[in-house]
Amino acid sequence: MSGDHHDHDHDHGHDHAHDHARTFRPDQDDTITHYRAMEIAVRELLIEKGIITPDGVRRAIEFMDGRNPEYGAKMVARAWVDPEYKKRMLADGSAAAAELGIDVGLLKLVVVENTDRLHNMIVCTLCSCYPRNLLGLPPDWYKSRNYRSRAVNEPRAVLREFGTTIPDDVEVRVHDSTADMRYLVLPRRPAGTERLDEAALAKLATRDSMIGVALADTP
Ligand code: FE
């Protein structure tokens, strides 16, 4: 390690001569963009003033990285078995998540329902906005320039490449996520699942079916 990136020893006082890059997470490179510099500056100040701690930041990142599609699948399975819950979920996704103990913070979550006439698909054309609270971290392809542009311009072709063929008489609607509004697709309940309980149904609600690039699995 170069002298510029030595570990910060918290036993000694804050020394402004130190390179603030020392607080980079180990997986980050050293490229300092405007926003990264701002993030480092704000984070260091908050730590210096005792408002947050490095361990607290680490814990928050660990929590965020630990989220996974099971949260979204739980909502989908509930909606499949409980029509009243489904109504509430389509009216207010954030409240419906909270109802199942899933914290989405201040995020506005919009749930879009697939039907026999309509197939929904989500994208963030600008960057990588994604319902992380419900699905975990987005897959690499979701963040790719290719998906971000083609999902809008030729959604059916993209769907076919994912192995998902949507009949011509079913409308395909693409939803563009933003920083403060996220979408979750409520896939159609697969046929032949009448006897399955909620836990078994949740296993069929895959990540990709909730992004809308696939249908829910069949049992
Ligand atoms: Fe984005």
PDB file of C-alpha atoms and ligand atoms in Angstrom:
ATOM      1  CA  MET A   1       0.000   0.000   0.000  1.00  0.00           C
ATOM      2  CA  SER A   2       1.291   3.446  -0.810  1.00  0.00           C
ATOM      3  CA  GLY A   3       1.732   5.993   1.929  1.00  0.00           C
ATOM      4  CA  ASP A   4      -1.267   7.907   0.653  1.00  0.00           C
ATOM      5  CA  HIS A   5      -3.590   5.050   1.428  1.00  0.00           C
ATOM      6  CA  HIS A   6      -2.470   3.828   4.804  1.00  0.00           C
ATOM      7  CA  ASP A   7      -5.130   2.757   7.250  1.00  0.00           C
ATOM      8  CA  HIS A   8      -6.629   5.424   9.380  1.00  0.00           C
ATOM      9  CA  ASP A   9      -5.727   5.007  13.009  1.00  0.00           C
ATOM     10  CA  HIS A  10      -8.661   6.218  15.049  1.00  0.00           C
ATOM     11  CA  ASP A  11      -6.634   6.403  18.219  1.00  0.00           C
ATOM     12  CA  HIS A  12      -5.067   9.626  17.115  1.00  0.00           C
ATOM     13  CA  GLY A  13      -6.797  12.887  16.376  1.00  0.00           C
ATOM     14  CA  HIS A  14      -8.084  13.859  12.989  1.00  0.00           C
ATOM     15  CA  ASP A  15      -5.253  15.124  10.859  1.00  0.00           C
ATOM     16  CA  HIS A  16      -6.315  17.184   7.886  1.00  0.00           C
ATOM     17  CA  ALA A  17      -3.025  16.500   6.159  1.00  0.00           C
ATOM     18  CA  HIS A  18      -4.147  12.904   5.719  1.00  0.00           C
ATOM     19  CA  ASP A  19      -5.468  11.799   2.411  1.00  0.00           C
ATOM     20  CA  HIS A  20      -9.195  11.326   2.756  1.00  0.00           C
ATOM     21  CA  ALA A  21      -9.018   8.531   0.198  1.00  0.00           C
ATOM     22  CA  ARG A  22      -8.074   6.261   3.094  1.00  0.00           C
ATOM     23  CA  THR A  23     -11.770   5.748   3.839  1.00  0.00           C
ATOM     24  CA  PHE A  24     -12.453   4.194   0.446  1.00  0.00           C
ATOM     25  CA  ARG A  25     -13.983   0.804   0.678  1.00  0.00           C
ATOM     26  CA  PRO A  26     -11.424  -1.800  -0.369  1.00  0.00           C
ATOM     27  CA  ASP A  27     -13.313  -2.665  -3.580  1.00  0.00           C
ATOM     28  CA  GLN A  28     -13.350   0.888  -4.869  1.00  0.00           C
ATOM     29  CA  ASP A  29     -10.757   2.349  -7.175  1.00  0.00           C
ATOM     30  CA  ASP A  30      -9.077   5.676  -6.570  1.00  0.00           C
ATOM     31  CA  THR A  31     -10.867   7.701  -9.201  1.00  0.00           C
ATOM     32  CA  ILE A  32     -12.216  10.758  -7.464  1.00  0.00           C
ATOM     33  CA  THR A  33     -15.258  12.099  -9.195  1.00  0.00           C
ATOM     34  CA  HIS A  34     -17.100  15.187  -8.017  1.00  0.00           C
ATOM     35  CA  TYR A  35     -19.798  13.191  -6.222  1.00  0.00           C
ATOM     36  CA  ARG A  36     -17.347  10.761  -4.687  1.00  0.00           C
ATOM     37  CA  ALA A  37     -15.294  13.639  -3.303  1.00  0.00           C
ATOM     38  CA  MET A  38     -18.474  15.147  -1.894  1.00  0.00           C
ATOM     39  CA  GLU A  39     -19.541  11.814  -0.360  1.00  0.00           C
ATOM     40  CA  ILE A  40     -16.146  11.340   1.279  1.00  0.00           C
ATOM     41  CA  ALA A  41     -16.125  14.887   2.623  1.00  0.00           C
ATOM     42  CA  VAL A  42     -19.621  14.612   4.104  1.00  0.00           C
ATOM     43  CA  ARG A  43     -18.996  11.143   5.519  1.00  0.00           C
ATOM     44  CA  GLU A  44     -15.716  12.199   7.131  1.00  0.00           C
ATOM     45  CA  LEU A  45     -17.296  15.263   8.673  1.00  0.00           C
ATOM     46  CA  LEU A  46     -20.188  13.232  10.080  1.00  0.00           C
ATOM     47  CA  ILE A  47     -17.707  10.763  11.547  1.00  0.00           C
ATOM     48  CA  GLU A  48     -15.489  13.516  12.916  1.00  0.00           C
ATOM     49  CA  LYS A  49     -18.466  15.174  14.593  1.00  0.00           C
ATOM     50  CA  GLY A  50     -19.493  11.864  16.119  1.00  0.00           C
ATOM     51  CA  ILE A  51     -22.840  11.697  14.291  1.00  0.00           C
ATOM     52  CA  ILE A  52     -22.020   8.418  12.563  1.00  0.00           C
ATOM     53  CA  THR A  53     -19.213   5.892  13.010  1.00  0.00           C
ATOM     54  CA  PRO A  54     -17.187   3.966  10.420  1.00  0.00           C
ATOM     55  CA  ASP A  55     -18.611   0.762  11.876  1.00  0.00           C
ATOM     56  CA  GLY A  56     -22.116   2.176  11.499  1.00  0.00           C
ATOM     57  CA  VAL A  57     -21.423   2.927   7.842  1.00  0.00           C
ATOM     58  CA  ARG A  58     -20.066  -0.576   7.364  1.00  0.00           C
ATOM     59  CA  ARG A  59     -23.130  -2.091   9.038  1.00  0.00           C
ATOM     60  CA  ALA A  60     -25.459  -0.051   6.839  1.00  0.00           C
ATOM     61  CA  ILE A  61     -23.631  -1.249   3.726  1.00  0.00           C
ATOM     62  CA  GLU A  62     -23.694  -4.823   4.990  1.00  0.00           C
ATOM     63  CA  PHE A  63     -27.442  -4.526   5.530  1.00  0.00           C
ATOM     64  CA  MET A  64     -28.010  -3.008   2.089  1.00  0.00           C
ATOM     65  CA  ASP A  65     -25.906  -5.648   0.363  1.00  0.00           C
ATOM     66  CA  GLY A  66     -27.778  -8.369   2.254  1.00  0.00           C
ATOM     67  CA  ARG A  67     -31.185  -7.531   0.847  1.00  0.00           C
ATOM     68  CA  ASN A  68     -32.473 -10.018  -1.694  1.00  0.00           C
ATOM     69  CA  PRO A  69     -35.482 -10.802  -3.891  1.00  0.00           C
ATOM     70  CA  GLU A  70     -37.193 -12.751  -1.110  1.00  0.00           C
ATOM     71  CA  TYR A  71     -38.724  -9.517   0.149  1.00  0.00           C
ATOM     72  CA  GLY A  72     -40.363  -8.778  -3.180  1.00  0.00           C
ATOM     73  CA  ALA A  73     -41.401 -12.414  -3.557  1.00  0.00           C
ATOM     74  CA  LYS A  74     -43.124 -12.262  -0.185  1.00  0.00           C
ATOM     75  CA  MET A  75     -45.263  -9.364  -1.390  1.00  0.00           C
ATOM     76  CA  VAL A  76     -46.051 -11.083  -4.678  1.00  0.00           C
ATOM     77  CA  ALA A  77     -47.074 -14.342  -3.001  1.00  0.00           C
ATOM     78  CA  ARG A  78     -49.310 -12.463  -0.574  1.00  0.00           C
ATOM     79  CA  ALA A  79     -50.931 -10.601  -3.461  1.00  0.00           C
ATOM     80  CA  TRP A  80     -51.557 -13.904  -5.249  1.00  0.00           C
ATOM     81  CA  VAL A  81     -53.425 -15.383  -2.293  1.00  0.00           C
ATOM     82  CA  ASP A  82     -55.083 -12.266  -0.875  1.00  0.00           C
ATOM     83  CA  PRO A  83     -57.072 -10.087  -3.307  1.00  0.00           C
ATOM     84  CA  GLU A  84     -57.568  -7.388  -0.690  1.00  0.00           C
ATOM     85  CA  TYR A  85     -53.831  -7.166  -0.103  1.00  0.00           C
ATOM     86  CA  LYS A  86     -53.294  -7.002  -3.851  1.00  0.00           C
ATOM     87  CA  LYS A  87     -55.656  -4.021  -4.066  1.00  0.00           C
ATOM     88  CA  ARG A  88     -53.755  -2.223  -1.334  1.00  0.00           C
ATOM     89  CA  MET A  89     -50.437  -3.092  -2.956  1.00  0.00           C
ATOM     90  CA  LEU A  90     -51.469  -1.682  -6.317  1.00  0.00           C
ATOM     91  CA  ALA A  91     -52.815   1.448  -4.614  1.00  0.00           C
ATOM     92  CA  ASP A  92     -49.734   2.064  -2.469  1.00  0.00           C
ATOM     93  CA  GLY A  93     -46.720  -0.215  -2.850  1.00  0.00           C
ATOM     94  CA  SER A  94     -44.750   1.411  -0.031  1.00  0.00           C
ATOM     95  CA  ALA A  95     -47.560   0.912   2.493  1.00  0.00           C
ATOM     96  CA  ALA A  96     -48.079  -2.674   1.328  1.00  0.00           C
ATOM     97  CA  ALA A  97     -44.375  -3.397   1.853  1.00  0.00           C
ATOM     98  CA  ALA A  98     -44.508  -1.876   5.328  1.00  0.00           C
ATOM     99  CA  GLU A  99     -47.536  -4.043   6.080  1.00  0.00           C
ATOM    100  CA  LEU A 100     -45.293  -7.111   5.680  1.00  0.00           C
ATOM    101  CA  GLY A 101     -42.563  -5.564   7.794  1.00  0.00           C
ATOM    102  CA  ILE A 102     -40.421  -4.541   4.828  1.00  0.00           C
ATOM    103  CA  ASP A 103     -38.890  -1.124   5.248  1.00  0.00           C
ATOM    104  CA  VAL A 104     -38.763   0.919   2.070  1.00  0.00           C
ATOM    105  CA  GLY A 105     -38.067   4.206   3.817  1.00  0.00           C
ATOM    106  CA  LEU A 106     -39.366   7.258   2.017  1.00  0.00           C
ATOM    107  CA  LEU A 107     -39.238   5.541  -1.324  1.00  0.00           C
ATOM    108  CA  LYS A 108     -42.350   5.684  -3.469  1.00  0.00           C
ATOM    109  CA  LEU A 109     -42.899   2.118  -4.588  1.00  0.00           C
ATOM    110  CA  VAL A 110     -45.249   1.571  -7.497  1.00  0.00           C
ATOM    111  CA  VAL A 111     -46.416  -1.986  -8.148  1.00  0.00           C
ATOM    112  CA  VAL A 112     -47.524  -2.724 -11.699  1.00  0.00           C
ATOM    113  CA  GLU A 113     -49.635  -5.786 -12.379  1.00  0.00           C
ATOM    114  CA  ASN A 114     -49.208  -8.135 -15.295  1.00  0.00           C
ATOM    115  CA  THR A 115     -52.460  -9.386 -16.777  1.00  0.00           C
ATOM    116  CA  ASP A 116     -53.476 -11.378 -19.832  1.00  0.00           C
ATOM    117  CA  ARG A 117     -53.591  -8.045 -21.716  1.00  0.00           C
ATOM    118  CA  LEU A 118     -50.552  -6.268 -20.289  1.00  0.00           C
ATOM    119  CA  HIS A 119     -46.940  -7.124 -19.557  1.00  0.00           C
ATOM    120  CA  ASN A 120     -44.827  -4.696 -17.518  1.00  0.00           C
ATOM    121  CA  MET A 121     -41.065  -4.372 -17.515  1.00  0.00           C
ATOM    122  CA  ILE A 122     -38.817  -2.043 -15.554  1.00  0.00           C
ATOM    123  CA  VAL A 123     -35.671  -0.181 -16.475  1.00  0.00           C
ATOM    124  CA  CYS A 124     -33.714   2.837 -15.344  1.00  0.00           C
ATOM    125  CA  THR A 125     -32.698   4.584 -18.547  1.00  0.00           C
ATOM    126  CA  LEU A 126     -30.517   7.052 -16.654  1.00  0.00           C
ATOM    127  CA  CYS A 127     -28.511   4.831 -14.317  1.00  0.00           C
ATOM    128  CA  SER A 128     -29.472   1.872 -12.144  1.00  0.00           C
ATOM    129  CA  CYS A 129     -32.503   2.831 -10.021  1.00  0.00           C
ATOM    130  CA  TYR A 130     -34.017  -0.405  -8.829  1.00  0.00           C
ATOM    131  CA  PRO A 131     -36.256  -1.536  -5.959  1.00  0.00           C
ATOM    132  CA  ARG A 132     -33.217  -2.609  -3.915  1.00  0.00           C
ATOM    133  CA  ASN A 133     -35.180  -2.864  -0.687  1.00  0.00           C
ATOM    134  CA  LEU A 134     -37.287  -5.571  -2.304  1.00  0.00           C
ATOM    135  CA  LEU A 135     -34.917  -7.225  -4.760  1.00  0.00           C
ATOM    136  CA  GLY A 136     -31.419  -6.584  -3.427  1.00  0.00           C
ATOM    137  CA  LEU A 137     -28.678  -5.267  -5.684  1.00  0.00           C
ATOM    138  CA  PRO A 138     -29.494  -5.010  -9.385  1.00  0.00           C
ATOM    139  CA  PRO A 139     -27.911  -7.526 -11.780  1.00  0.00           C
ATOM    140  CA  ASP A 140     -25.079  -6.235 -13.977  1.00  0.00           C
ATOM    141  CA  TRP A 141     -27.173  -6.359 -17.125  1.00  0.00           C
ATOM    142  CA  TYR A 142     -29.753  -4.059 -15.548  1.00  0.00           C
ATOM    143  CA  LYS A 143     -27.070  -1.381 -15.263  1.00  0.00           C
ATOM    144  CA  SER A 144     -25.715  -1.903 -18.780  1.00  0.00           C
ATOM    145  CA  ARG A 145     -26.139   0.796 -21.413  1.00  0.00           C
ATOM    146  CA  ASN A 146     -27.408  -1.905 -23.718  1.00  0.00           C
ATOM    147  CA  TYR A 147     -30.362  -2.897 -21.536  1.00  0.00           C
ATOM    148  CA  ARG A 148     -31.105   0.688 -20.542  1.00  0.00           C
ATOM    149  CA  SER A 149     -31.534   1.851 -24.110  1.00  0.00           C
ATOM    150  CA  ARG A 150     -32.897  -1.271 -25.757  1.00  0.00           C
ATOM    151  CA  ALA A 151     -35.500  -1.995 -23.083  1.00  0.00           C
ATOM    152  CA  VAL A 152     -37.211   1.199 -24.188  1.00  0.00           C
ATOM    153  CA  ASN A 153     -36.605   1.018 -27.928  1.00  0.00           C
ATOM    154  CA  GLU A 154     -37.255  -2.652 -28.567  1.00  0.00           C
ATOM    155  CA  PRO A 155     -38.638  -4.263 -25.397  1.00  0.00           C
ATOM    156  CA  ARG A 156     -40.050  -7.311 -27.164  1.00  0.00           C
ATOM    157  CA  ALA A 157     -36.684  -8.119 -28.732  1.00  0.00           C
ATOM    158  CA  VAL A 158     -34.992  -7.771 -25.341  1.00  0.00           C
ATOM    159  CA  LEU A 159     -37.632  -9.998 -23.762  1.00  0.00           C
ATOM    160  CA  ARG A 160     -37.096 -12.637 -26.436  1.00  0.00           C
ATOM    161  CA  GLU A 161     -33.372 -12.623 -25.681  1.00  0.00           C
ATOM    162  CA  PHE A 162     -34.283 -13.377 -22.070  1.00  0.00           C
ATOM    163  CA  GLY A 163     -36.378 -16.256 -23.390  1.00  0.00           C
ATOM    164  CA  THR A 164     -39.633 -14.459 -22.735  1.00  0.00           C
ATOM    165  CA  THR A 165     -42.071 -14.288 -25.596  1.00  0.00           C
ATOM    166  CA  ILE A 166     -45.024 -12.017 -25.089  1.00  0.00           C
ATOM    167  CA  PRO A 167     -47.914 -12.627 -27.508  1.00  0.00           C
ATOM    168  CA  ASP A 168     -48.552  -9.785 -29.971  1.00  0.00           C
ATOM    169  CA  ASP A 169     -51.985  -9.086 -28.534  1.00  0.00           C
ATOM    170  CA  VAL A 170     -50.497  -8.399 -25.091  1.00  0.00           C
ATOM    171  CA  GLU A 171     -49.313  -4.836 -24.602  1.00  0.00           C
ATOM    172  CA  VAL A 172     -45.747  -4.411 -23.319  1.00  0.00           C
ATOM    173  CA  ARG A 173     -45.313  -1.396 -21.065  1.00  0.00           C
ATOM    174  CA  VAL A 174     -41.866  -0.238 -19.962  1.00  0.00           C
ATOM    175  CA  HIS A 175     -41.496   1.765 -16.755  1.00  0.00           C
ATOM    176  CA  ASP A 176     -38.554   4.087 -16.256  1.00  0.00           C
ATOM    177  CA  SER A 177     -37.457   4.200 -12.613  1.00  0.00           C
ATOM    178  CA  THR A 178     -36.150   7.344 -11.004  1.00  0.00           C
ATOM    179  CA  ALA A 179     -34.259   8.224  -7.866  1.00  0.00           C
ATOM    180  CA  ASP A 180     -37.423   8.610  -5.823  1.00  0.00           C
ATOM    181  CA  MET A 181     -39.814   6.268  -7.590  1.00  0.00           C
ATOM    182  CA  ARG A 182     -39.244   2.550  -8.028  1.00  0.00           C
ATOM    183  CA  TYR A 183     -41.330  -0.067  -9.740  1.00  0.00           C
ATOM    184  CA  LEU A 184     -41.984  -3.683  -8.904  1.00  0.00           C
ATOM    185  CA  VAL A 185     -43.737  -5.976 -11.330  1.00  0.00           C
ATOM    186  CA  LEU A 186     -46.477  -8.189  -9.955  1.00  0.00           C
ATOM    187  CA  PRO A 187     -46.163 -11.195 -12.260  1.00  0.00           C
ATOM    188  CA  ARG A 188     -49.150 -13.337 -13.135  1.00  0.00           C
ATOM    189  CA  ARG A 189     -49.756 -16.281 -10.872  1.00  0.00           C
ATOM    190  CA  PRO A 190     -48.709 -19.380 -12.786  1.00  0.00           C
ATOM    191  CA  ALA A 191     -51.313 -21.959 -13.706  1.00  0.00           C
ATOM    192  CA  GLY A 192     -51.482 -25.114 -11.655  1.00  0.00           C
ATOM    193  CA  THR A 193     -50.587 -23.428  -8.379  1.00  0.00           C
ATOM    194  CA  GLU A 194     -54.037 -23.554  -6.755  1.00  0.00           C
ATOM    195  CA  ARG A 195     -52.886 -25.934  -4.043  1.00  0.00           C
ATOM    196  CA  LEU A 196     -49.626 -24.195  -3.203  1.00  0.00           C
ATOM    197  CA  ASP A 197     -49.288 -22.244   0.017  1.00  0.00           C
ATOM    198  CA  GLU A 198     -47.819 -18.771   0.266  1.00  0.00           C
ATOM    199  CA  ALA A 199     -44.263 -19.952   0.997  1.00  0.00           C
ATOM    200  CA  ALA A 200     -44.259 -22.285  -2.006  1.00  0.00           C
ATOM    201  CA  LEU A 201     -45.716 -19.538  -4.198  1.00  0.00           C
ATOM    202  CA  ALA A 202     -43.017 -17.097  -3.108  1.00  0.00           C
ATOM    203  CA  LYS A 203     -40.381 -19.430  -4.572  1.00  0.00           C
ATOM    204  CA  LEU A 204     -41.994 -19.003  -7.994  1.00  0.00           C
ATOM    205  CA  ALA A 205     -41.745 -15.220  -7.875  1.00  0.00           C
ATOM    206  CA  THR A 206     -38.213 -14.900  -9.192  1.00  0.00           C
ATOM    207  CA  ARG A 207     -36.170 -11.722  -9.298  1.00  0.00           C
ATOM    208  CA  ASP A 208     -36.422 -11.473 -13.073  1.00  0.00           C
ATOM    209  CA  SER A 209     -40.184 -11.950 -13.008  1.00  0.00           C
ATOM    210  CA  MET A 210     -40.422  -8.945 -10.690  1.00  0.00           C
ATOM    211  CA  ILE A 211     -38.260  -6.889 -13.060  1.00  0.00           C
ATOM    212  CA  GLY A 212     -40.549  -8.070 -15.832  1.00  0.00           C
ATOM    213  CA  VAL A 213     -37.968  -9.707 -18.087  1.00  0.00           C
ATOM    214  CA  ALA A 214     -39.389 -13.133 -17.283  1.00  0.00           C
ATOM    215  CA  LEU A 215     -42.608 -14.749 -16.190  1.00  0.00           C
ATOM    216  CA  ALA A 216     -42.997 -16.308 -12.773  1.00  0.00           C
ATOM    217  CA  ASP A 217     -41.683 -19.858 -12.588  1.00  0.00           C
ATOM    218  CA  THR A 218     -44.066 -22.755 -12.917  1.00  0.00           C
ATOM    219  CA  PRO A 219     -44.056 -25.386 -10.182  1.00  0.00           C
TER     220      PRO A 219
HETATM  221 FE    FE B   1     -31.177   5.208 -11.887  1.00  0.00          FE
END
